[in-house]
mmCIF file of C-alpha atoms and ligand atoms in Angstrom:
data_model
loop_
_atom_site.group_PDB
_atom_site.id
_atom_site.type_symbol
_atom_site.label_atom_id
_atom_site.label_comp_id
_atom_site.label_asym_id
_atom_site.label_seq_id
_atom_site.Cartn_x
_atom_site.Cartn_y
_atom_site.Cartn_z
ATOM 1 C CA MET A 88 161.135 81.778 -158.158
ATOM 2 C CA LYS A 89 160.753 78.244 -157.529
ATOM 3 C CA LYS A 90 156.977 77.260 -158.237
ATOM 4 C CA VAL A 91 154.819 74.414 -156.877
ATOM 5 C CA VAL A 92 151.649 73.141 -157.364
ATOM 6 C CA VAL A 93 149.472 72.026 -154.540
ATOM 7 C CA ILE A 94 146.490 69.819 -155.502
ATOM 8 C CA GLY A 95 143.743 70.192 -153.038
ATOM 9 C CA ALA A 96 142.495 72.745 -150.563
ATOM 10 C CA GLY A 97 142.078 71.092 -147.714
ATOM 11 C CA HIS A 98 143.432 70.890 -144.332
ATOM 12 C CA ALA A 99 146.509 69.297 -145.574
ATOM 13 C CA GLY A 100 146.844 71.429 -149.040
ATOM 14 C CA ILE A 101 146.004 74.804 -146.689
ATOM 15 C CA GLU A 102 149.027 74.170 -144.739
ATOM 16 C CA ALA A 103 151.529 72.788 -147.916
ATOM 17 C CA ALA A 104 150.566 75.978 -150.005
ATOM 18 C CA TYR A 105 150.979 78.527 -146.684
ATOM 19 C CA ALA A 106 154.588 76.636 -145.932
ATOM 20 C CA ILE A 107 155.985 76.861 -149.619
ATOM 21 C CA SER A 108 154.887 80.679 -149.665
ATOM 22 C CA LYS A 109 156.781 80.980 -146.588
ATOM 23 C CA MET A 110 159.811 79.424 -148.118
ATOM 24 C CA GLY A 111 159.857 81.840 -150.887
ATOM 25 C CA CYS A 112 158.598 79.777 -153.108
ATOM 26 C CA GLU A 113 155.326 80.543 -155.339
ATOM 27 C CA ALA A 114 152.494 78.360 -154.525
ATOM 28 C CA ILE A 115 149.636 77.366 -156.735
ATOM 29 C CA LEU A 116 146.940 75.729 -154.688
ATOM 30 C CA VAL A 117 144.616 74.359 -156.961
ATOM 31 C CA THR A 118 140.942 72.966 -155.773
ATOM 32 C CA ILE A 119 137.726 72.048 -157.393
ATOM 33 C CA HIS A 120 135.587 74.292 -155.804
ATOM 34 C CA LEU A 121 137.009 78.012 -154.093
ATOM 35 C CA GLU A 122 134.071 78.116 -151.844
ATOM 36 C CA THR A 123 135.004 74.744 -150.224
ATOM 37 C CA ILE A 124 138.591 75.830 -149.119
ATOM 38 C CA GLY A 125 138.983 74.653 -145.989
ATOM 39 C CA GLN A 126 135.657 73.135 -145.545
ATOM 40 C CA MET A 127 135.529 71.544 -142.632
ATOM 41 C CA SER A 128 133.346 68.088 -141.831
ATOM 42 C CA CYS A 129 130.275 67.090 -140.503
ATOM 43 C CA ASN A 130 131.489 67.574 -137.074
ATOM 44 C CA PRO A 131 133.623 70.893 -137.167
ATOM 45 C CA SER A 132 136.013 70.192 -134.481
ATOM 46 C CA VAL A 133 139.940 70.813 -134.231
ATOM 47 C CA GLY A 134 141.761 68.917 -131.696
ATOM 48 C CA GLY A 135 140.528 65.723 -129.401
ATOM 49 C CA ILE A 136 142.351 63.063 -128.187
ATOM 50 C CA ALA A 137 143.824 61.403 -131.161
ATOM 51 C CA LYS A 138 144.231 64.986 -133.090
ATOM 52 C CA GLY A 139 145.238 67.426 -130.407
ATOM 53 C CA HIS A 140 148.896 66.867 -130.682
ATOM 54 C CA LEU A 141 148.773 67.322 -134.421
ATOM 55 C CA VAL A 142 147.164 70.814 -134.281
ATOM 56 C CA LYS A 143 150.184 71.904 -131.393
ATOM 57 C CA GLU A 144 152.839 70.364 -133.608
ATOM 58 C CA ILE A 145 151.288 72.778 -136.508
ATOM 59 C CA ASP A 146 150.900 75.558 -134.102
ATOM 60 C CA ALA A 147 154.937 75.028 -133.096
ATOM 61 C CA LEU A 148 155.967 75.077 -136.786
ATOM 62 C CA GLY A 149 153.968 78.197 -137.678
ATOM 63 C CA GLY A 150 151.025 76.647 -139.482
ATOM 64 C CA ILE A 151 147.524 78.287 -140.215
ATOM 65 C CA MET A 152 144.965 75.807 -138.773
ATOM 66 C CA PRO A 153 145.810 76.771 -135.216
ATOM 67 C CA ARG A 154 145.091 80.127 -135.512
ATOM 68 C CA ALA A 155 141.719 79.362 -137.699
ATOM 69 C CA ALA A 156 140.667 77.203 -135.020
ATOM 70 C CA ASP A 157 141.058 80.030 -132.098
ATOM 71 C CA ILE A 158 139.758 82.951 -134.424
ATOM 72 C CA THR A 159 136.669 80.971 -135.544
ATOM 73 C CA GLY A 160 136.088 78.703 -132.650
ATOM 74 C CA ILE A 161 132.554 78.826 -130.282
ATOM 75 C CA GLN A 162 133.634 76.338 -127.652
ATOM 76 C CA PHE A 163 137.252 75.388 -126.251
ATOM 77 C CA LYS A 164 137.401 72.562 -124.100
ATOM 78 C CA ILE A 165 139.964 70.844 -122.323
ATOM 79 C CA LEU A 166 139.176 66.681 -122.428
ATOM 80 C CA ASN A 167 139.412 64.340 -119.886
ATOM 81 C CA ARG A 168 139.973 67.001 -116.909
ATOM 82 C CA SER A 169 139.056 64.032 -114.170
ATOM 83 C CA LYS A 170 141.570 61.781 -115.862
ATOM 84 C CA GLY A 171 145.515 62.038 -115.730
ATOM 85 C CA PRO A 172 147.263 64.231 -118.013
ATOM 86 C CA ALA A 173 148.724 61.560 -120.400
ATOM 87 C CA VAL A 174 144.479 61.106 -121.767
ATOM 88 C CA ARG A 175 143.992 64.832 -121.553
ATOM 89 C CA ALA A 176 143.443 67.220 -124.766
ATOM 90 C CA THR A 177 142.513 70.516 -125.991
ATOM 91 C CA ARG A 178 139.397 70.519 -128.623
ATOM 92 C CA THR A 179 138.034 73.569 -130.005
ATOM 93 C CA GLN A 180 134.605 73.424 -131.997
ATOM 94 C CA ASN A 181 134.252 76.017 -134.564
ATOM 95 C CA ASP A 182 131.661 77.934 -137.075
ATOM 96 C CA LYS A 183 132.171 75.682 -139.824
ATOM 97 C CA ILE A 184 131.309 78.699 -142.194
ATOM 98 C CA ALA A 185 133.467 81.319 -140.070
ATOM 99 C CA TYR A 186 136.385 78.999 -140.635
ATOM 100 C CA ARG A 187 136.367 78.505 -144.229
ATOM 101 C CA ASN A 188 135.501 82.285 -145.167
ATOM 102 C CA PHE A 189 138.760 82.941 -142.478
ATOM 103 C CA MET A 190 141.128 80.054 -144.685
ATOM 104 C CA LYS A 191 139.675 81.713 -147.816
ATOM 105 C CA SER A 192 140.428 85.396 -147.505
ATOM 106 C CA PHE A 193 143.879 84.341 -145.681
ATOM 107 C CA LEU A 194 145.340 82.366 -148.361
ATOM 108 C CA GLU A 195 143.811 85.191 -150.982
ATOM 109 C CA GLN A 196 145.967 87.536 -149.086
ATOM 110 C CA THR A 197 148.888 85.439 -148.556
ATOM 111 C CA PRO A 198 152.226 86.608 -150.655
ATOM 112 C CA ASN A 199 153.725 84.193 -153.346
ATOM 113 C CA LEU A 200 150.516 81.934 -153.437
ATOM 114 C CA ARG A 201 147.562 81.896 -156.084
ATOM 115 C CA VAL A 202 144.466 80.311 -155.555
ATOM 116 C CA TYR A 203 142.944 78.726 -158.544
ATOM 117 C CA GLN A 204 139.689 76.542 -159.285
ATOM 118 C CA SER A 205 139.965 73.419 -161.260
ATOM 119 C CA VAL A 206 140.077 69.974 -161.383
ATOM 120 C CA VAL A 207 143.138 68.142 -161.765
HETATM 121 C C1 FAD B 472 132.450 62.043 -141.558
HETATM 122 C C2 FAD B 472 134.017 62.687 -141.462
HETATM 123 C C3 FAD B 472 133.787 63.189 -140.255
HETATM 124 C C4 FAD B 472 135.130 64.037 -139.795
HETATM 125 N N1 FAD B 472 135.155 64.256 -138.507
HETATM 126 C C5 FAD B 472 136.262 65.016 -138.195
HETATM 127 C C6 FAD B 472 136.271 65.618 -136.850
HETATM 128 O O1 FAD B 472 135.281 65.812 -136.404
HETATM 129 N N2 FAD B 472 137.329 66.496 -136.605
HETATM 130 C C7 FAD B 472 138.335 65.994 -137.200
HETATM 131 O O2 FAD B 472 139.265 66.484 -136.959
HETATM 132 N N3 FAD B 472 138.567 65.505 -138.508
HETATM 133 C C8 FAD B 472 137.467 64.547 -138.931
HETATM 134 N N4 FAD B 472 137.590 64.183 -139.871
HETATM 135 C C9 FAD B 472 138.835 63.886 -140.812
HETATM 136 C C10 FAD B 472 139.009 65.285 -141.646
HETATM 137 O O3 FAD B 472 137.860 65.402 -142.069
HETATM 138 C C11 FAD B 472 140.250 64.624 -142.347
HETATM 139 O O4 FAD B 472 141.005 63.993 -141.550
HETATM 140 C C12 FAD B 472 140.825 66.295 -143.160
HETATM 141 O O5 FAD B 472 139.799 67.126 -143.923
HETATM 142 C C13 FAD B 472 141.813 65.692 -143.986
HETATM 143 O O6 FAD B 472 142.260 66.802 -144.804
HETATM 144 P P1 FAD B 472 142.697 66.519 -146.126
HETATM 145 O O7 FAD B 472 143.305 67.998 -146.520
HETATM 146 O O8 FAD B 472 143.707 65.392 -146.332
HETATM 147 O O9 FAD B 472 141.702 66.268 -147.187
HETATM 148 P P2 FAD B 472 139.987 66.887 -147.729
HETATM 149 O O10 FAD B 472 139.937 67.991 -146.533
HETATM 150 O O11 FAD B 472 139.407 65.815 -147.931
HETATM 151 O O12 FAD B 472 140.682 68.004 -148.901
HETATM 152 C C14 FAD B 472 141.229 67.381 -150.306
HETATM 153 C C15 FAD B 472 140.806 68.655 -151.084
HETATM 154 O O13 FAD B 472 141.389 68.289 -152.268
HETATM 155 C C16 FAD B 472 140.203 68.395 -153.252
HETATM 156 N N5 FAD B 472 140.099 67.845 -154.632
HETATM 157 C C17 FAD B 472 140.243 66.601 -154.183
HETATM 158 N N6 FAD B 472 140.631 65.981 -155.844
HETATM 159 C C18 FAD B 472 140.675 66.783 -156.614
HETATM 160 C C19 FAD B 472 141.175 67.060 -158.038
HETATM 161 N N7 FAD B 472 141.032 66.342 -158.814
HETATM 162 N N8 FAD B 472 141.319 68.304 -158.335
HETATM 163 C C20 FAD B 472 141.363 69.596 -157.388
HETATM 164 N N9 FAD B 472 141.300 69.593 -156.016
HETATM 165 C C21 FAD B 472 140.662 67.937 -155.610
HETATM 166 C C22 FAD B 472 139.352 68.468 -152.448
HETATM 167 O O14 FAD B 472 137.961 69.141 -153.342
HETATM 168 C C23 FAD B 472 139.418 69.003 -151.220
HETATM 169 O O15 FAD B 472 139.349 70.287 -151.024
HETATM 170 C C24 FAD B 472 136.174 63.231 -140.272
HETATM 171 C C25 FAD B 472 135.953 62.813 -141.713
HETATM 172 C C26 FAD B 472 135.139 62.369 -142.294
HETATM 173 C C27 FAD B 472 134.948 61.609 -143.818
#
């Protein structure tokens, strides 16, 4: 089985490691601190005008971020409802701690994926 090492368990690293594990390879995800896997920024939101389309694409590709956003969401909104369809966007506000905990336990239960705490 091919082994792939992913450095960093932020949004990008989580999706990369999960995709690798689903492809039948062994993913080794290394991150500085296990407790900050999937740590959201100061404004814990997923989506919005600039990033909503990206979240939908990740969803279509079978990624984990949209699922985590649904499960840990505390507010779900369609932005710019009063304006035209081109500027509308979906956005969730999430429970920062629940999101992080969900991601950590999801990764720990994913077959072909191991998480390590270390600085590369
Ligand atoms: C102040 C601020 C506010 C933001 N607000 C929003 C928002 O409201 N909504 C939104 O959608 N986006 C927001 N963003 C953007 C969003 O946070 C980033 O785009 C996103 O987190 C980037 O994900 P990433 O996986 O590329 O990197 P990160 O989330 O930064 O993940 C990188 C990971 O790599 C690990 N790492 C780094 N170096 C090493 C090493 N040497 N060895 C091992 N591990 C390592 C880190 O510990 C971390 O876990 C904001 C960003 C900032 C800075």
